[in-house]
């Protein structure tokens, strides 16, 4: 079985500061890795995903995440955050070859950007 | 292209009442899902469907039922509401394949008193 751990439930940061949101996973097989973002009072939307190839993946709004197989991690980073990045961020995994598309989510990290 | 729509946005139920949460998608996705989100718990899968007429249980199916008569619609039924079902419910859809992005609706906030 797979599991996802997001140790930080909340990360406060000042505007224009860098941030890292941590995600570790556990799985006996290879996985696909996702970061979803949930803005206040909205549904989740995909931020970025790692399927294969380059271990560094980027989103269109300046976030990036690096897949580290040896540490079973997929941390999300941004060099300079904006107020508008305030949201809850969920790390998730799915299993290649699975027939059900099931996503296993972490418990989420609330990124609170302060002016 | 509206994506995934959910109704109602908010509902208060009394213990023992029933209701149906509606979900519709216009992306012709075969796969649809129902999740519940509780504070500090992330999202838990309630039921999913891989196509019209095919549904299966997720992680937390007790107290819920689903049906999938069309590709577009995937309603979630609560038969006897309990306070433990107070939550935010999200419907999602995707194309086939675990690499595919899931597209989420805006959610239904349910309060059972």
Short mmCIF file of C-alpha atoms in Angstrom, two decimals:
data_model
loop_
_atom_site.label_atom_id
_atom_site.label_comp_id
_atom_site.label_asym_id
_atom_site.label_seq_id
_atom_site.Cartn_x
_atom_site.Cartn_y
_atom_site.Cartn_z
CA UNK A 1 0.00 0.00 0.00
CA UNK A 2 1.03 3.58 -0.58
CA UNK A 3 1.03 6.47 1.84
CA UNK A 4 1.93 10.15 1.70
CA UNK A 5 3.27 12.26 4.56
CA UNK A 6 3.20 16.02 4.71
CA UNK A 7 4.78 16.81 8.04
CA UNK A 8 4.06 20.53 8.03
CA UNK A 9 0.39 21.32 8.51
CA UNK A 10 1.02 25.04 8.21
CA UNK A 11 3.89 27.11 6.81
CA UNK A 12 3.83 30.86 7.47
CA UNK A 13 6.14 32.91 5.25
CA UNK A 14 6.62 36.55 4.34
CA UNK A 15 5.95 37.79 0.85
CA UNK A 16 8.95 37.50 -1.52
CA UNK A 17 10.63 34.93 0.74
CA UNK A 18 11.48 31.42 -0.51
CA UNK A 19 9.43 28.45 0.63
CA UNK A 20 9.68 24.67 0.64
CA UNK A 21 6.72 22.38 1.32
CA UNK A 22 7.79 18.87 2.18
CA UNK A 23 6.30 15.63 0.89
CA UNK A 24 7.49 12.10 1.54
CA UNK A 25 5.87 8.95 0.28
CA UNK A 26 6.00 5.26 1.01
CA UNK A 27 5.53 2.63 -1.68
CA UNK A 28 6.97 -0.76 -2.63
CA UNK A 29 6.40 0.03 -6.32
CA UNK A 30 7.08 3.02 -8.54
CA UNK A 31 4.57 5.83 -8.28
CA UNK A 32 3.44 8.93 -10.12
CA UNK A 33 3.65 12.07 -7.97
CA UNK A 34 1.37 15.09 -7.94
CA UNK A 35 0.98 18.44 -6.22
CA UNK A 36 -2.53 19.88 -6.13
CA UNK A 37 -3.42 23.35 -4.82
CA UNK A 38 -6.67 24.41 -3.18
CA UNK A 39 -7.37 28.14 -3.02
CA UNK A 40 -9.86 29.29 -0.35
CA UNK A 41 -13.39 28.00 -0.94
CA UNK A 42 -12.46 26.24 -4.16
CA UNK A 43 -11.84 22.72 -5.40
CA UNK A 44 -8.38 21.30 -5.96
CA UNK A 45 -6.45 21.95 -9.14
CA UNK A 46 -3.28 20.37 -10.45
CA UNK A 47 -0.10 22.36 -9.85
CA UNK A 48 2.44 19.93 -11.32
CA UNK A 49 3.18 16.23 -11.65
CA UNK A 50 6.08 13.86 -12.10
CA UNK A 51 5.57 10.84 -14.33
CA UNK A 52 9.06 10.02 -15.63
CA UNK A 53 12.18 11.60 -17.10
CA UNK A 54 13.71 14.74 -15.61
CA UNK A 55 13.34 14.69 -11.86
CA UNK A 56 12.72 18.45 -11.72
CA UNK A 57 9.25 19.55 -12.79
CA UNK A 58 7.97 23.09 -12.98
CA UNK A 59 4.59 24.80 -12.93
CA UNK A 60 3.56 27.86 -14.90
CA UNK A 61 3.42 30.06 -11.78
CA UNK A 62 6.98 29.57 -10.58
CA UNK A 63 6.69 26.48 -8.37
CA UNK A 64 8.98 23.51 -8.90
CA UNK A 65 9.29 20.08 -7.34
CA UNK A 66 12.08 17.57 -7.43
CA UNK A 67 11.60 13.81 -7.34
CA UNK A 68 14.19 12.14 -5.13
CA UNK A 69 13.88 8.37 -5.35
CA UNK A 70 16.48 7.55 -2.71
CA UNK A 71 14.78 9.78 -0.15
CA UNK A 72 11.26 9.00 -1.42
CA UNK A 73 10.51 12.71 -1.48
CA UNK A 74 8.82 15.21 -3.78
CA UNK A 75 9.29 18.58 -2.09
CA UNK A 76 7.68 21.68 -3.56
CA UNK A 77 9.65 24.93 -3.74
CA UNK A 78 9.23 28.50 -4.85
CA UNK A 79 12.06 31.07 -4.70
CA UNK A 80 9.80 34.05 -4.02
CA UNK A 81 6.17 33.76 -2.90
CA UNK A 82 3.29 36.17 -3.44
CA UNK A 83 0.23 36.86 -1.34
CA UNK A 84 -1.80 35.11 -4.04
CA UNK A 85 0.05 31.84 -3.31
CA UNK A 86 -1.82 31.55 -0.02
CA UNK A 87 -3.60 28.20 -0.32
CA UNK A 88 -3.56 24.62 0.87
CA UNK A 89 -1.18 22.33 -1.00
CA UNK A 90 -1.69 18.59 -1.27
CA UNK A 91 0.87 16.02 -2.33
CA UNK A 92 -0.54 12.82 -3.86
CA UNK A 93 0.59 9.57 -5.48
CA UNK A 94 -0.89 7.08 -7.88
CA UNK A 95 0.37 3.72 -9.08
CA UNK A 96 1.38 3.18 -12.73
CA UNK A 97 -0.50 0.33 -14.34
CA UNK A 98 -3.38 0.60 -11.92
CA UNK A 99 -6.85 0.33 -13.40
CA UNK A 100 -8.56 2.72 -11.05
CA UNK A 101 -6.62 6.00 -11.19
CA UNK A 102 -6.80 6.15 -7.41
CA UNK A 103 -4.96 9.08 -5.84
CA UNK A 104 -3.62 8.80 -2.30
CA UNK A 105 -3.39 12.23 -0.72
CA UNK A 106 -1.31 13.65 2.08
CA UNK A 107 -3.01 15.66 4.80
CA UNK A 108 -2.12 18.99 3.20
CA UNK A 109 0.04 22.01 4.06
CA UNK A 110 -1.47 25.44 4.45
CA UNK A 111 0.85 28.05 2.99
CA UNK A 112 0.09 31.39 4.64
CA UNK A 113 1.88 34.27 2.93
CA UNK A 114 2.06 37.44 5.00
CA UNK A 115 2.81 40.95 3.72
CA UNK B 1 -16.80 24.17 -21.00
CA UNK B 2 -17.96 24.19 -17.36
CA UNK B 3 -15.74 21.29 -16.23
CA UNK B 4 -17.07 19.61 -13.08
CA UNK B 5 -20.13 21.13 -11.44
CA UNK B 6 -21.63 20.22 -8.06
CA UNK B 7 -24.92 21.08 -6.41
CA UNK B 8 -25.81 22.20 -3.83
CA UNK B 9 -22.97 24.39 -2.58
CA UNK B 10 -24.10 24.13 1.03
CA UNK B 11 -26.68 22.09 2.90
CA UNK B 12 -27.78 21.54 6.47
CA UNK B 13 -29.35 18.17 7.26
CA UNK B 14 -30.94 16.79 10.37
CA UNK B 15 -29.80 13.42 11.68
CA UNK B 16 -31.57 10.63 9.80
CA UNK B 17 -32.48 12.71 6.75
CA UNK B 18 -31.43 11.72 3.24
CA UNK B 19 -30.05 13.71 0.37
CA UNK B 20 -28.32 13.40 -2.97
CA UNK B 21 -25.24 15.39 -3.91
CA UNK B 22 -25.18 16.02 -7.63
CA UNK B 23 -22.09 15.96 -9.83
CA UNK B 24 -21.87 16.55 -13.58
CA UNK B 25 -18.89 16.79 -15.90
CA UNK B 26 -18.78 17.89 -19.53
CA UNK B 27 -15.31 16.64 -20.46
CA UNK B 28 -16.45 13.17 -21.55
CA UNK B 29 -14.28 11.57 -18.86
CA UNK B 30 -14.82 7.91 -18.12
CA UNK B 31 -13.50 8.08 -14.56
CA UNK B 32 -15.33 9.90 -11.78
CA UNK B 33 -14.71 10.06 -8.04
CA UNK B 34 -16.24 11.25 -4.80
CA UNK B 35 -13.99 12.46 -1.97
CA UNK B 36 -14.65 13.88 1.44
CA UNK B 37 -12.33 16.42 3.01
CA UNK B 38 -12.09 16.81 6.76
CA UNK B 39 -9.78 19.32 8.50
CA UNK B 40 -6.26 17.98 8.89
CA UNK B 41 -7.17 14.69 7.21
CA UNK B 42 -6.63 15.39 3.52
CA UNK B 43 -9.02 13.84 1.02
CA UNK B 44 -10.46 10.37 1.40
CA UNK B 45 -11.98 8.47 -1.53
CA UNK B 46 -15.60 7.44 -0.94
CA UNK B 47 -16.58 5.84 -4.26
CA UNK B 48 -15.34 5.87 -7.80
CA UNK B 49 -16.56 4.86 -11.24
CA UNK B 50 -14.63 3.78 -14.32
CA UNK B 51 -17.58 4.19 -16.67
CA UNK B 52 -21.35 4.23 -16.93
CA UNK B 53 -22.82 1.34 -14.96
CA UNK B 54 -19.57 0.55 -13.12
CA UNK B 55 -18.90 1.75 -9.59
CA UNK B 56 -16.71 0.58 -6.73
CA UNK B 57 -15.97 1.42 -3.13
CA UNK B 58 -13.12 3.61 -2.06
CA UNK B 59 -11.54 4.04 1.34
CA UNK B 60 -14.58 5.32 3.30
CA UNK B 61 -17.83 4.08 1.62
CA UNK B 62 -19.96 3.38 4.70
CA UNK B 63 -23.13 5.46 4.81
CA UNK B 64 -23.02 6.39 1.14
CA UNK B 65 -24.28 5.03 -2.18
CA UNK B 66 -23.61 5.97 -5.78
CA UNK B 67 -24.93 5.26 -9.24
CA UNK B 68 -23.59 6.03 -12.72
CA UNK B 69 -26.23 5.79 -15.40
CA UNK B 70 -24.56 8.23 -17.81
CA UNK B 71 -21.00 9.32 -18.56
CA UNK B 72 -21.75 12.86 -17.37
CA UNK B 73 -23.45 12.29 -13.99
CA UNK B 74 -22.26 10.67 -10.79
CA UNK B 75 -24.62 11.40 -7.86
CA UNK B 76 -23.73 10.55 -4.25
CA UNK B 77 -26.55 9.48 -1.95
CA UNK B 78 -26.61 9.79 1.83
CA UNK B 79 -29.43 7.62 3.15
CA UNK B 80 -29.43 8.27 6.91
CA UNK B 81 -27.37 11.33 7.68
CA UNK B 82 -25.13 11.19 10.76
CA UNK B 83 -23.02 13.93 12.39
CA UNK B 84 -19.90 12.02 11.26
CA UNK B 85 -20.86 12.86 7.69
CA UNK B 86 -20.38 16.57 8.29
CA UNK B 87 -17.68 17.35 5.76
CA UNK B 88 -16.86 18.98 2.45
CA UNK B 89 -17.53 16.70 -0.50
CA UNK B 90 -15.66 16.95 -3.77
CA UNK B 91 -16.46 15.28 -7.03
CA UNK B 92 -13.69 14.80 -9.60
CA UNK B 93 -13.26 13.32 -13.05
CA UNK B 94 -10.39 12.21 -15.25
CA UNK B 95 -9.46 10.37 -18.39
CA UNK B 96 -8.30 6.78 -18.08
CA UNK B 97 -4.86 6.17 -16.60
CA UNK B 98 -3.20 6.87 -13.22
CA UNK B 99 -1.00 9.52 -14.88
CA UNK B 100 -4.02 11.61 -15.77
CA UNK B 101 -4.96 14.81 -13.98
CA UNK B 102 -8.10 14.72 -11.88
CA UNK B 103 -10.39 17.73 -12.31
CA UNK B 104 -12.31 18.75 -9.21
CA UNK B 105 -15.64 20.46 -8.70
CA UNK B 106 -16.05 23.39 -6.29
CA UNK B 107 -17.36 21.18 -3.48
CA UNK B 108 -20.49 20.77 -1.37
CA UNK B 109 -20.30 21.73 2.29
CA UNK B 110 -22.59 19.51 4.37
CA UNK B 111 -23.52 20.05 7.99
CA UNK B 112 -25.45 17.33 9.83
CA UNK B 113 -27.07 18.42 13.08
#
